[in-house]
Amino acid sequence: MNFLKKYEKEFAEYDKYDHDFIDDDKIWAQLNKWENPSRADVRQVLKKAEKCVRLEPEETAILLQNRDEGTIQEMYELAHQLKEEVYGDRIVFFAPLYISDECANDCKYCGFRRSNTLMHRKTLSMDEIEQEVRIMIEEGQKRTVLVYGESPATQVDFMCDTIKKVYSVKTEHGEIRRANINCAPLTVDELKKLKAVGIGTFQVFQETYHHQTYREMHPKDTIKGNYRWRLYCMDRAQQAKVDDNGIGVLFGLYDWRFEVMGLLYHTIHLEETFNGVGPHTISFPRINPATGTPFSMHPNYAVSDSDFKKLVAILRLSVPYTGMICTARESEKVRREVIPLGVSQIDAGTRIGVGAYAKSKSANRLPDQEQFSIGDSRSLDDVVGEICDMNFISSFCTACYRAGRTGEQFMKVAKSRFVHNFCIPNAIFTLKEYLLDYAPEETKAKGEEILKQHIEKFKGEPVYNRILENLKKIENGERDLRL
């Protein structure tokens, strides 16, 4: 309880208000109003979406309620087109690194919850973190997201030390160049500390935007029991100048259509409050079975594969400039189907237990004590090879973050030919590094063909010679070249 008391004054500030920017009744009124949209209604929304502008809630409600197979296919085609326009045909790779599964919360759906006696708690030491990072780097990873339970053992100073440790690990060929954070909501002062040590994207997922469901899932005597403390955490991040923010929902806790509307309203709130800067990324994991967690086996609002495919496309249409993350919770088959519909980031080579990279390497198996189960346990190289087969280019790029192109700066350039002039060349450089340093011959052959196709697209442009020069430098041993 002492840990909870630490934030009591902060909680009280949010409890003063009668309402927040999520109005449950209003959302349902909008969904019910458009229960049976016509083809003309849907196509009118798609005509606006073609302009690559954010949709309004009523427009998104029309897409959510659309059941016409013909116009649903049109939605899929336009979602793919918008993703290509804003992010190009590149897929950015990362891998999670679980630092601790100690947690003071008791969320009904989570394997980490404090009442789960089947979970053997552990927080990695600095030496163990270094061991995990070395294994990740040896597999070719350049980007990670650090994951922590909410616990007195993993407060902000510890997080800062872990970030420093991750960045300090170097091998012959590589290092982690961007460390994002997925952790509990923090105060402005705590977030300033994370900013000072070079945090990448700060992720906090609301889990569910539905007030009553949130209360049912998160007991009142826990830190996570305060809906608004969590809801407004990205406001505090922006105030702390942590301007790359990631929001998300755990689909399956409540009606998926309501949750998509919640994500949109959260985006609108941030854009209206912080000079057009909405979330840098949106994540949309579905609830999966977790160790010792009966609720996770039979979620109240399980999302079918067909509805999942639809919600991915609708998110891309509704918030076209935001990065979209599809995690390895999903199966290989599902990821193949949804990646073309707007996904810009995926994890691969994923191990989600604490100390899982070392365990899987030594025992050649996944740990059996996890926060949730994963659907795609393939190696990083397997997924890179498949992305080549899909005619996408794999990217390990971290250039924007390290060049200061974040927050408002990133949102401004995302609408231009930025992806063509910067993102694709940087993807070319990082894929070349991967092929030279880590890839077996089969992946090398696939990757070189993809590189050739993309390089050809720049012929006659000013950046073409720069691309060739940097590729030659990489072949000669230089690394970390970027525009």
CSV table of C-alpha atoms in Angstrom, one decimal:
chain,number,residue,atom,x,y,z
A,1,MET,CA,0.0,0.0,0.0
A,2,ASN,CA,2.9,2.4,0.6
A,3,PHE,CA,3.7,2.1,-3.2
A,4,LEU,CA,0.1,3.2,-3.9
A,5,LYS,CA,0.3,6.1,-1.5
A,6,LYS,CA,3.2,7.5,-3.4
A,7,TYR,CA,0.8,8.7,-6.1
A,8,GLU,CA,-2.3,9.6,-4.0
A,9,LYS,CA,-1.9,13.3,-4.5
A,10,GLU,CA,-1.5,12.8,-8.2
A,11,PHE,CA,-4.6,10.7,-8.3
A,12,ALA,CA,-6.6,13.3,-6.4
A,13,GLU,CA,-6.0,15.9,-9.2
A,14,TYR,CA,-7.8,13.7,-11.7
A,15,ASP,CA,-10.6,12.7,-9.4
A,16,LYS,CA,-11.7,16.4,-9.2
A,17,TYR,CA,-13.3,16.2,-12.6
A,18,ASP,CA,-16.8,15.0,-13.4
A,19,HIS,CA,-15.8,13.5,-16.7
A,20,ASP,CA,-12.9,12.8,-19.1
A,21,PHE,CA,-12.5,12.8,-22.9
A,22,ILE,CA,-14.0,9.3,-23.2
A,23,ASP,CA,-17.8,9.5,-23.2
A,24,ASP,CA,-19.1,5.9,-23.2
A,25,ASP,CA,-22.7,6.9,-24.0
A,26,LYS,CA,-21.7,9.2,-26.8
A,27,ILE,CA,-19.5,6.5,-28.4
A,28,TRP,CA,-22.4,4.0,-28.3
A,29,ALA,CA,-24.8,6.6,-29.7
A,30,GLN,CA,-22.5,7.1,-32.6
A,31,LEU,CA,-22.1,3.4,-33.3
A,32,ASN,CA,-25.9,2.8,-32.9
A,33,LYS,CA,-26.7,5.7,-35.3
A,34,TRP,CA,-24.7,4.0,-38.1
A,35,GLU,CA,-25.8,0.4,-37.4
A,36,ASN,CA,-26.6,-0.2,-41.0
A,37,PRO,CA,-24.6,2.3,-43.2
A,38,SER,CA,-25.2,2.2,-46.9
A,39,ARG,CA,-22.6,1.7,-49.5
A,40,ALA,CA,-22.9,5.4,-50.4
A,41,ASP,CA,-22.2,6.3,-46.7
A,42,VAL,CA,-19.1,4.1,-46.6
A,43,ARG,CA,-17.8,5.4,-49.9
A,44,GLN,CA,-18.2,9.0,-48.8
A,45,VAL,CA,-16.0,8.3,-45.8
A,46,LEU,CA,-13.4,6.5,-48.0
A,47,LYS,CA,-13.4,9.5,-50.4
A,48,LYS,CA,-12.3,11.7,-47.5
A,49,ALA,CA,-9.8,9.0,-46.3
A,50,GLU,CA,-8.1,9.1,-49.7
A,51,LYS,CA,-6.9,12.6,-48.8
A,52,CYS,CA,-4.8,11.0,-46.0
A,53,VAL,CA,-6.5,13.1,-43.2
A,54,ARG,CA,-7.7,11.9,-39.8
A,55,LEU,CA,-11.3,10.8,-39.7
A,56,GLU,CA,-13.9,12.1,-37.3
A,57,PRO,CA,-15.6,9.7,-34.8
A,58,GLU,CA,-18.9,9.5,-36.8
A,59,GLU,CA,-17.0,8.6,-39.9
A,60,THR,CA,-15.0,5.9,-38.2
A,61,ALA,CA,-18.3,4.6,-36.7
A,62,ILE,CA,-19.6,4.2,-40.3
A,63,LEU,CA,-16.6,2.0,-41.2
A,64,LEU,CA,-16.9,0.0,-38.0
A,65,GLN,CA,-20.5,-0.8,-38.7
A,66,ASN,CA,-20.0,-1.6,-42.3
A,67,ARG,CA,-20.9,-5.3,-43.1
A,68,ASP,CA,-21.0,-5.1,-46.9
A,69,GLU,CA,-18.2,-7.3,-48.2
A,70,GLY,CA,-17.7,-5.3,-51.4
A,71,THR,CA,-17.0,-2.0,-49.6
A,72,ILE,CA,-15.0,-3.8,-46.9
A,73,GLN,CA,-12.7,-4.9,-49.6
A,74,GLU,CA,-12.4,-1.3,-50.8
A,75,MET,CA,-11.5,-0.4,-47.2
A,76,TYR,CA,-8.7,-2.9,-47.3
A,77,GLU,CA,-7.4,-1.6,-50.6
A,78,LEU,CA,-7.4,2.0,-49.4
A,79,ALA,CA,-5.7,1.1,-46.1
A,80,HIS,CA,-2.9,-0.5,-48.0
A,81,GLN,CA,-2.6,2.5,-50.3
A,82,LEU,CA,-2.4,5.0,-47.4
A,83,LYS,CA,0.2,2.9,-45.6
A,84,GLU,CA,2.3,2.9,-48.7
A,85,GLU,CA,1.9,6.7,-49.1
A,86,VAL,CA,2.9,7.6,-45.6
A,87,TYR,CA,5.3,4.8,-44.6
A,88,GLY,CA,6.3,3.2,-47.8
A,89,ASP,CA,6.7,-0.5,-48.3
A,90,ARG,CA,9.1,-0.9,-45.4
A,91,ILE,CA,8.4,-2.9,-42.2
A,92,VAL,CA,10.3,-1.8,-39.1
A,93,PHE,CA,11.6,-4.5,-36.8
A,94,PHE,CA,12.0,-4.6,-33.0
A,95,ALA,CA,12.1,-7.1,-30.2
A,96,PRO,CA,10.8,-6.8,-26.6
A,97,LEU,CA,13.1,-7.3,-23.6
A,98,TYR,CA,11.3,-8.2,-20.4
A,99,ILE,CA,13.2,-6.7,-17.4
A,100,SER,CA,10.9,-7.8,-14.6
A,101,ASP,CA,7.6,-9.6,-13.9
A,102,GLU,CA,7.2,-8.4,-10.4
A,103,CYS,CA,4.0,-6.4,-10.2
A,104,ALA,CA,1.8,-4.7,-7.5
A,105,ASN,CA,-1.3,-4.8,-9.7
A,106,ASP,CA,-3.9,-7.6,-9.9
A,107,CYS,CA,-5.4,-7.3,-13.4
A,108,LYS,CA,-7.7,-10.2,-14.1
A,109,TYR,CA,-6.3,-11.0,-17.6
A,110,CYS,CA,-2.5,-10.8,-16.9
A,111,GLY,CA,-0.1,-13.5,-16.0
A,112,PHE,CA,2.0,-10.9,-14.1
A,113,ARG,CA,-0.8,-10.1,-11.6
A,114,ARG,CA,0.2,-10.2,-8.0
A,115,SER,CA,-2.2,-13.0,-7.0
A,116,ASN,CA,-0.8,-15.4,-9.6
A,117,THR,CA,1.1,-18.0,-7.5
A,118,LEU,CA,2.2,-19.9,-10.6
A,119,MET,CA,4.5,-17.1,-11.7
A,120,HIS,CA,8.0,-17.2,-10.3
A,121,ARG,CA,9.0,-13.6,-9.9
A,122,LYS,CA,12.3,-12.2,-11.2
A,123,THR,CA,13.9,-8.9,-11.9
A,124,LEU,CA,17.0,-9.0,-14.1
A,125,SER,CA,20.3,-7.9,-12.7
A,126,MET,CA,22.5,-5.5,-14.8
A,127,ASP,CA,24.7,-8.5,-15.7
A,128,GLU,CA,21.7,-10.5,-16.8
A,129,ILE,CA,20.4,-7.5,-18.9
A,130,GLU,CA,23.8,-7.4,-20.6
A,131,GLN,CA,23.6,-11.1,-21.4
A,132,GLU,CA,20.1,-10.7,-22.9
A,133,VAL,CA,21.1,-7.7,-25.0
A,134,ARG,CA,24.2,-9.5,-26.3
A,135,ILE,CA,22.1,-12.4,-27.5
A,136,MET,CA,19.6,-10.0,-29.1
A,137,ILE,CA,22.3,-8.1,-30.9
A,138,GLU,CA,23.9,-11.4,-32.1
A,139,GLU,CA,20.6,-12.2,-33.8
A,140,GLY,CA,20.6,-8.9,-35.6
A,141,GLN,CA,18.3,-6.7,-33.4
A,142,LYS,CA,18.8,-3.0,-33.4
A,143,ARG,CA,15.6,-1.8,-31.7
A,144,THR,CA,13.9,-3.0,-28.5
A,145,VAL,CA,11.1,-2.2,-26.1
A,146,LEU,CA,11.9,-2.7,-22.4
A,147,VAL,CA,9.0,-4.1,-20.4
A,148,TYR,CA,8.5,-3.9,-16.7
A,149,GLY,CA,5.9,-4.9,-14.2
A,150,GLU,CA,4.6,-2.1,-11.9
A,151,SER,CA,6.5,-2.6,-8.7
A,152,PRO,CA,8.6,-0.9,-6.0
A,153,ALA,CA,11.5,-3.0,-7.5
A,154,THR,CA,11.3,-1.3,-10.9
A,155,GLN,CA,10.7,2.4,-10.2
A,156,VAL,CA,12.1,5.2,-12.5
A,157,ASP,CA,15.7,5.3,-11.3
A,158,PHE,CA,16.0,1.6,-11.9
A,159,MET,CA,14.5,2.0,-15.4
A,160,CYS,CA,17.0,4.7,-16.1
A,161,ASP,CA,19.9,2.4,-15.1
A,162,THR,CA,18.5,-0.4,-17.3
A,163,ILE,CA,18.3,2.0,-20.3
A,164,LYS,CA,21.9,3.0,-19.8
A,165,LYS,CA,22.9,-0.6,-19.5
A,166,VAL,CA,21.1,-1.6,-22.8
A,167,TYR,CA,22.8,1.3,-24.7
A,168,SER,CA,26.2,0.4,-23.2
A,169,VAL,CA,26.4,-3.1,-24.7
A,170,LYS,CA,28.4,-3.2,-27.9
A,171,THR,CA,29.5,-6.2,-30.0
A,172,GLU,CA,31.7,-6.5,-33.1
A,173,HIS,CA,28.8,-5.8,-35.5
A,174,GLY,CA,26.1,-4.0,-33.5
A,175,GLU,CA,24.3,-2.5,-30.6
A,176,ILE,CA,20.8,-1.5,-29.6
A,177,ARG,CA,20.2,1.9,-31.1
A,178,ARG,CA,16.8,2.6,-29.8
A,179,ALA,CA,15.2,1.5,-26.5
A,180,ASN,CA,11.5,2.2,-26.2
A,181,ILE,CA,9.7,1.7,-22.8
A,182,ASN,CA,6.5,-0.1,-22.0
A,183,CYS,CA,5.8,0.6,-18.3
A,184,ALA,CA,3.4,2.1,-15.8
A,185,PRO,CA,2.1,5.6,-16.0
A,186,LEU,CA,4.6,8.0,-14.5
A,187,THR,CA,4.7,11.6,-13.1
A,188,VAL,CA,6.1,14.5,-15.2
A,189,ASP,CA,9.3,14.5,-13.1
A,190,GLU,CA,9.8,10.8,-13.6
A,191,LEU,CA,9.3,11.1,-17.3
A,192,LYS,CA,11.9,13.9,-17.4
A,193,LYS,CA,14.4,11.4,-16.0
A,194,LEU,CA,13.6,8.9,-18.8
A,195,LYS,CA,14.0,11.7,-21.4
A,196,ALA,CA,17.4,12.5,-20.0
A,197,VAL,CA,18.8,9.0,-20.5
A,198,GLY,CA,17.6,8.7,-24.1
A,199,ILE,CA,14.2,6.9,-24.0
A,200,GLY,CA,12.7,6.2,-27.4
A,201,THR,CA,8.9,5.8,-27.6
A,202,PHE,CA,7.0,5.8,-24.3
A,203,GLN,CA,4.3,3.2,-24.4
A,204,VAL,CA,1.3,2.9,-22.0
A,205,PHE,CA,-1.8,1.1,-23.1
A,206,GLN,CA,-5.2,1.9,-21.6
A,207,GLU,CA,-6.1,-1.8,-22.0
A,208,THR,CA,-9.8,-0.8,-22.3
A,209,TYR,CA,-11.4,2.6,-22.7
A,210,HIS,CA,-14.8,1.4,-21.3
A,211,HIS,CA,-15.1,2.8,-17.8
A,212,GLN,CA,-17.1,0.0,-16.2
A,213,THR,CA,-15.0,-2.8,-17.8
A,214,TYR,CA,-11.8,-1.0,-16.7
A,215,ARG,CA,-13.1,-1.0,-13.1
A,216,GLU,CA,-14.0,-4.7,-13.3
A,217,MET,CA,-10.5,-5.6,-14.7
A,218,HIS,CA,-8.4,-3.5,-12.3
A,219,PRO,CA,-9.1,-3.6,-8.5
A,220,LYS,CA,-9.4,-0.3,-6.7
A,221,ASP,CA,-6.6,-1.0,-4.2
A,222,THR,CA,-4.0,-1.1,-7.0
A,223,ILE,CA,-2.2,1.7,-8.9
A,224,LYS,CA,-3.7,0.5,-12.1
A,225,GLY,CA,-7.2,0.9,-10.6
A,226,ASN,CA,-7.2,4.6,-11.4
A,227,TYR,CA,-8.6,5.0,-14.9
A,228,ARG,CA,-7.8,8.7,-15.3
A,229,TRP,CA,-4.2,8.4,-14.0
A,230,ARG,CA,-3.6,6.0,-16.9
A,231,LEU,CA,-5.7,7.9,-19.4
A,232,TYR,CA,-3.8,11.1,-19.1
A,233,CYS,CA,-0.3,9.7,-18.9
A,234,MET,CA,0.5,10.8,-22.4
A,235,ASP,CA,-0.5,14.3,-21.5
A,236,ARG,CA,2.2,14.2,-18.8
A,237,ALA,CA,4.7,12.7,-21.2
A,238,GLN,CA,4.1,15.6,-23.6
A,239,GLN,CA,4.6,18.0,-20.7
A,240,ALA,CA,7.9,16.3,-19.9
A,241,LYS,CA,9.0,16.7,-23.6
A,242,VAL,CA,8.7,12.9,-24.1
A,243,ASP,CA,7.0,13.5,-27.4
A,244,ASP,CA,7.1,10.0,-29.0
A,245,ASN,CA,4.1,8.3,-27.4
A,246,GLY,CA,2.5,4.9,-28.0
A,247,ILE,CA,-1.1,4.1,-27.1
A,248,GLY,CA,-3.0,0.8,-27.4
A,249,VAL,CA,-5.8,-1.4,-26.3
A,250,LEU,CA,-6.0,-5.1,-25.3
A,251,PHE,CA,-8.7,-6.3,-27.6
A,252,GLY,CA,-11.0,-8.8,-26.0
A,253,LEU,CA,-11.8,-7.0,-22.8
A,254,TYR,CA,-14.7,-5.1,-24.3
A,255,ASP,CA,-16.4,-4.6,-27.7
A,256,TRP,CA,-13.8,-4.0,-30.3
A,257,ARG,CA,-15.7,-1.4,-32.1
A,258,PHE,CA,-15.9,0.7,-28.9
A,259,GLU,CA,-12.2,0.3,-28.3
A,260,VAL,CA,-11.3,1.6,-31.8
A,261,MET,CA,-13.5,4.6,-31.1
A,262,GLY,CA,-11.6,5.1,-27.8
A,263,LEU,CA,-8.3,5.0,-29.6
A,264,LEU,CA,-9.5,7.6,-32.0
A,265,TYR,CA,-10.8,9.9,-29.3
A,266,HIS,CA,-7.5,9.6,-27.4
A,267,THR,CA,-5.7,10.6,-30.6
A,268,ILE,CA,-8.0,13.6,-31.1
A,269,HIS,CA,-7.5,14.7,-27.5
A,270,LEU,CA,-3.7,14.6,-27.9
A,271,GLU,CA,-3.8,16.4,-31.3
A,272,GLU,CA,-6.0,19.1,-30.0
A,273,THR,CA,-4.0,19.6,-26.8
A,274,PHE,CA,-0.5,19.4,-28.1
A,275,ASN,CA,-0.4,21.3,-31.4
A,276,GLY,CA,-1.3,18.4,-33.7
A,277,VAL,CA,1.0,15.8,-32.1
A,278,GLY,CA,-0.9,12.6,-31.7
A,279,PRO,CA,0.4,9.2,-30.8
A,280,HIS,CA,3.5,8.0,-32.7
A,281,THR,CA,2.3,4.5,-32.6
A,282,ILE,CA,-0.9,2.5,-32.0
A,283,SER,CA,-0.8,-1.1,-30.8
A,284,PHE,CA,-3.7,-3.5,-31.0
A,285,PRO,CA,-2.8,-6.8,-29.3
A,286,ARG,CA,-5.6,-9.4,-28.7
A,287,ILE,CA,-5.8,-11.1,-25.3
A,288,ASN,CA,-4.0,-14.5,-25.4
A,289,PRO,CA,-3.8,-17.3,-22.8
A,290,ALA,CA,-1.5,-16.5,-19.9
A,291,THR,CA,0.1,-18.7,-17.2
A,292,GLY,CA,-2.3,-19.3,-14.3
A,293,THR,CA,-4.8,-16.9,-15.7
A,294,PRO,CA,-8.3,-18.5,-16.3
A,295,PHE,CA,-9.8,-15.2,-17.5
A,296,SER,CA,-7.4,-15.1,-20.4
A,297,MET,CA,-8.5,-18.5,-21.7
A,298,HIS,CA,-12.1,-17.3,-22.4
A,299,PRO,CA,-12.2,-13.5,-22.8
A,300,ASN,CA,-15.6,-11.8,-22.7
A,301,TYR,CA,-15.2,-10.1,-26.0
A,302,ALA,CA,-12.9,-12.3,-28.1
A,303,VAL,CA,-12.1,-10.8,-31.5
A,304,SER,CA,-12.4,-13.0,-34.5
A,305,ASP,CA,-9.7,-13.1,-37.2
A,306,SER,CA,-12.0,-11.4,-39.6
A,307,ASP,CA,-12.9,-8.6,-37.2
A,308,PHE,CA,-9.2,-8.2,-36.3
A,309,LYS,CA,-8.4,-7.7,-40.0
A,310,LYS,CA,-11.1,-5.1,-40.2
A,311,LEU,CA,-10.1,-3.2,-37.2
A,312,VAL,CA,-6.5,-2.9,-38.4
A,313,ALA,CA,-7.6,-1.5,-41.7
A,314,ILE,CA,-10.0,1.0,-40.0
A,315,LEU,CA,-7.3,2.2,-37.7
A,316,ARG,CA,-5.1,2.9,-40.7
A,317,LEU,CA,-7.9,4.8,-42.4
A,318,SER,CA,-8.8,6.7,-39.3
A,319,VAL,CA,-5.3,7.8,-38.2
A,320,PRO,CA,-3.2,7.6,-41.4
A,321,TYR,CA,0.0,9.2,-40.1
A,322,THR,CA,0.4,7.0,-37.0
A,323,GLY,CA,2.7,4.0,-36.9
A,324,MET,CA,0.8,0.7,-36.3
A,325,ILE,CA,2.3,-2.2,-34.4
A,326,CYS,CA,1.3,-5.8,-34.9
A,327,THR,CA,2.9,-8.0,-32.3
A,328,ALA,CA,4.0,-11.7,-32.2
A,329,ARG,CA,0.9,-12.4,-30.2
A,330,GLU,CA,-0.7,-13.0,-33.6
A,331,SER,CA,0.0,-16.1,-35.6
A,332,GLU,CA,2.1,-16.2,-38.8
A,333,LYS,CA,-1.0,-16.5,-40.9
A,334,VAL,CA,-2.8,-13.5,-39.3
A,335,ARG,CA,0.3,-11.3,-39.5
A,336,ARG,CA,0.7,-12.1,-43.2
A,337,GLU,CA,-2.9,-11.0,-43.8
A,338,VAL,CA,-2.9,-7.8,-41.8
A,339,ILE,CA,0.6,-6.4,-42.5
A,340,PRO,CA,-0.5,-5.2,-46.0
A,341,LEU,CA,-3.5,-3.4,-44.4
A,342,GLY,CA,-1.5,-0.7,-42.6
A,343,VAL,CA,1.0,-2.2,-40.3
A,344,SER,CA,4.4,-0.4,-40.1
A,345,GLN,CA,6.1,-2.2,-37.2
A,346,ILE,CA,6.4,-5.8,-36.1
A,347,ASP,CA,8.5,-7.7,-33.5
A,348,ALA,CA,10.3,-10.8,-34.5
A,349,GLY,CA,12.6,-13.3,-32.8
A,350,THR,CA,10.4,-12.5,-29.8
A,351,ARG,CA,11.0,-14.0,-26.3
A,352,ILE,CA,8.7,-12.6,-23.6
A,353,GLY,CA,9.7,-14.3,-20.3
A,354,VAL,CA,12.1,-12.5,-18.0
A,355,GLY,CA,15.6,-13.8,-19.0
A,356,ALA,CA,13.9,-15.6,-21.9
A,357,TYR,CA,16.6,-14.9,-24.5
A,358,ALA,CA,19.3,-16.7,-22.5
A,359,LYS,CA,16.9,-19.5,-21.5
A,360,SER,CA,15.7,-20.1,-25.1
A,361,LYS,CA,19.3,-20.2,-26.3
A,362,SER,CA,20.5,-22.7,-23.7
A,363,ALA,CA,17.5,-24.9,-23.7
A,364,ASN,CA,16.3,-24.4,-27.3
A,365,ARG,CA,12.8,-23.7,-26.1
A,366,LEU,CA,10.5,-20.9,-25.0
A,367,PRO,CA,10.1,-20.3,-21.3
A,368,ASP,CA,6.9,-21.7,-19.8
A,369,GLN,CA,6.2,-18.8,-17.4
A,370,GLU,CA,5.0,-15.9,-19.4
A,371,GLN,CA,2.8,-12.8,-19.3
A,372,PHE,CA,0.9,-14.3,-22.2
A,373,SER,CA,1.4,-16.8,-25.0
A,374,ILE,CA,2.8,-15.7,-28.4
A,375,GLY,CA,1.5,-16.9,-31.8
A,376,ASP,CA,4.6,-16.3,-33.9
A,377,SER,CA,7.7,-17.7,-32.3
A,378,ARG,CA,9.9,-17.7,-35.5
A,379,SER,CA,13.4,-16.4,-35.5
A,380,LEU,CA,14.1,-12.9,-36.7
A,381,ASP,CA,15.8,-14.3,-39.8
A,382,ASP,CA,12.7,-16.4,-40.7
A,383,VAL,CA,10.5,-13.3,-40.5
A,384,VAL,CA,13.0,-11.1,-42.5
A,385,GLY,CA,12.9,-13.7,-45.2
A,386,GLU,CA,9.1,-13.8,-45.3
A,387,ILE,CA,9.0,-10.0,-45.5
A,388,CYS,CA,11.3,-10.2,-48.5
A,389,ASP,CA,8.9,-12.8,-50.0
A,390,MET,CA,6.0,-10.3,-49.5
A,391,ASN,CA,8.1,-7.6,-51.5
A,392,PHE,CA,8.4,-5.4,-48.4
A,393,ILE,CA,11.8,-4.1,-47.2
A,394,SER,CA,12.9,-4.9,-43.7
A,395,SER,CA,14.1,-1.9,-41.7
A,396,PHE,CA,16.1,-1.6,-38.5
A,397,CYS,CA,16.3,2.2,-38.8
A,398,THR,CA,16.5,4.5,-35.8
A,399,ALA,CA,17.5,7.7,-37.7
A,400,CYS,CA,14.5,9.9,-36.9
A,401,TYR,CA,14.8,9.4,-33.1
A,402,ARG,CA,18.6,10.1,-33.1
A,403,ALA,CA,18.2,13.1,-35.5
A,404,GLY,CA,15.6,14.7,-33.3
A,405,ARG,CA,12.7,14.1,-35.8
A,406,THR,CA,10.2,13.2,-33.1
A,407,GLY,CA,6.8,14.6,-31.9
A,408,GLU,CA,5.7,17.7,-33.8
A,409,GLN,CA,8.8,17.6,-36.1
A,410,PHE,CA,7.9,14.0,-37.2
A,411,MET,CA,4.2,14.8,-37.7
A,412,LYS,CA,5.1,17.7,-40.0
A,413,VAL,CA,7.4,15.7,-42.2
A,414,ALA,CA,5.2,12.5,-42.3
A,415,LYS,CA,2.9,14.3,-44.7
A,416,SER,CA,5.6,15.0,-47.3
A,417,ARG,CA,7.9,12.8,-49.4
A,418,PHE,CA,9.9,12.2,-46.3
A,419,VAL,CA,9.4,8.4,-46.4
A,420,HIS,CA,10.8,8.3,-49.9
A,421,ASN,CA,13.7,10.6,-49.3
A,422,PHE,CA,14.8,9.4,-45.9
A,423,CYS,CA,13.0,6.3,-44.6
A,424,ILE,CA,13.5,4.0,-47.6
A,425,PRO,CA,17.2,4.9,-48.0
A,426,ASN,CA,17.8,4.3,-44.3
A,427,ALA,CA,15.9,1.0,-44.6
A,428,ILE,CA,18.2,0.1,-47.4
A,429,PHE,CA,21.3,0.8,-45.3
A,430,THR,CA,20.1,-1.1,-42.2
A,431,LEU,CA,18.9,-4.1,-44.3
A,432,LYS,CA,22.3,-4.2,-45.9
A,433,GLU,CA,24.0,-4.3,-42.5
A,434,TYR,CA,21.7,-7.2,-41.5
A,435,LEU,CA,22.5,-9.2,-44.6
A,436,LEU,CA,26.2,-8.8,-44.3
A,437,ASP,CA,26.4,-9.4,-40.5
A,438,TYR,CA,23.8,-11.9,-39.6
A,439,ALA,CA,21.8,-13.4,-42.6
A,440,PRO,CA,22.3,-17.0,-43.9
A,441,GLU,CA,22.8,-17.3,-47.7
A,442,GLU,CA,19.1,-17.9,-48.5
A,443,THR,CA,18.0,-14.7,-46.8
A,444,LYS,CA,21.0,-12.8,-48.2
A,445,ALA,CA,19.9,-13.7,-51.8
A,446,LYS,CA,16.3,-12.6,-51.1
A,447,GLY,CA,17.4,-9.4,-49.4
A,448,GLU,CA,19.9,-8.4,-52.1
A,449,GLU,CA,17.1,-8.8,-54.7
A,450,ILE,CA,14.8,-6.5,-52.6
A,451,LEU,CA,17.7,-4.0,-52.2
A,452,LYS,CA,18.2,-4.0,-55.9
A,453,GLN,CA,14.6,-3.3,-56.6
A,454,HIS,CA,14.5,-0.3,-54.2
A,455,ILE,CA,17.8,1.2,-55.3
A,456,GLU,CA,16.6,1.2,-58.9
A,457,LYS,CA,13.7,3.4,-57.9
A,458,PHE,CA,16.1,6.2,-57.0
A,459,LYS,CA,17.9,6.3,-60.3
A,460,GLY,CA,18.0,9.9,-61.6
A,461,GLU,CA,17.3,11.4,-58.2
A,462,PRO,CA,19.9,13.5,-56.2
A,463,VAL,CA,20.0,10.9,-53.3
A,464,TYR,CA,20.9,8.0,-55.7
A,465,ASN,CA,24.7,8.5,-55.6
A,466,ARG,CA,24.6,9.0,-51.8
A,467,ILE,CA,22.8,5.6,-51.5
A,468,LEU,CA,25.5,3.9,-53.6
A,469,GLU,CA,28.3,5.6,-51.7
A,470,ASN,CA,26.9,4.5,-48.3
A,471,LEU,CA,26.3,1.0,-49.5
A,472,LYS,CA,29.9,0.7,-50.6
A,473,LYS,CA,31.1,2.0,-47.2
A,474,ILE,CA,28.9,-0.6,-45.4
A,475,GLU,CA,30.4,-3.3,-47.6
A,476,ASN,CA,33.8,-2.0,-46.5
A,477,GLY,CA,33.0,-2.3,-42.8
A,478,GLU,CA,31.4,1.0,-41.8
A,479,ARG,CA,28.2,0.8,-39.9
A,480,ASP,CA,25.4,3.1,-38.7
A,481,LEU,CA,25.2,5.3,-41.8
A,482,ARG,CA,22.0,7.2,-42.2
A,483,LEU,CA,20.3,10.2,-43.8
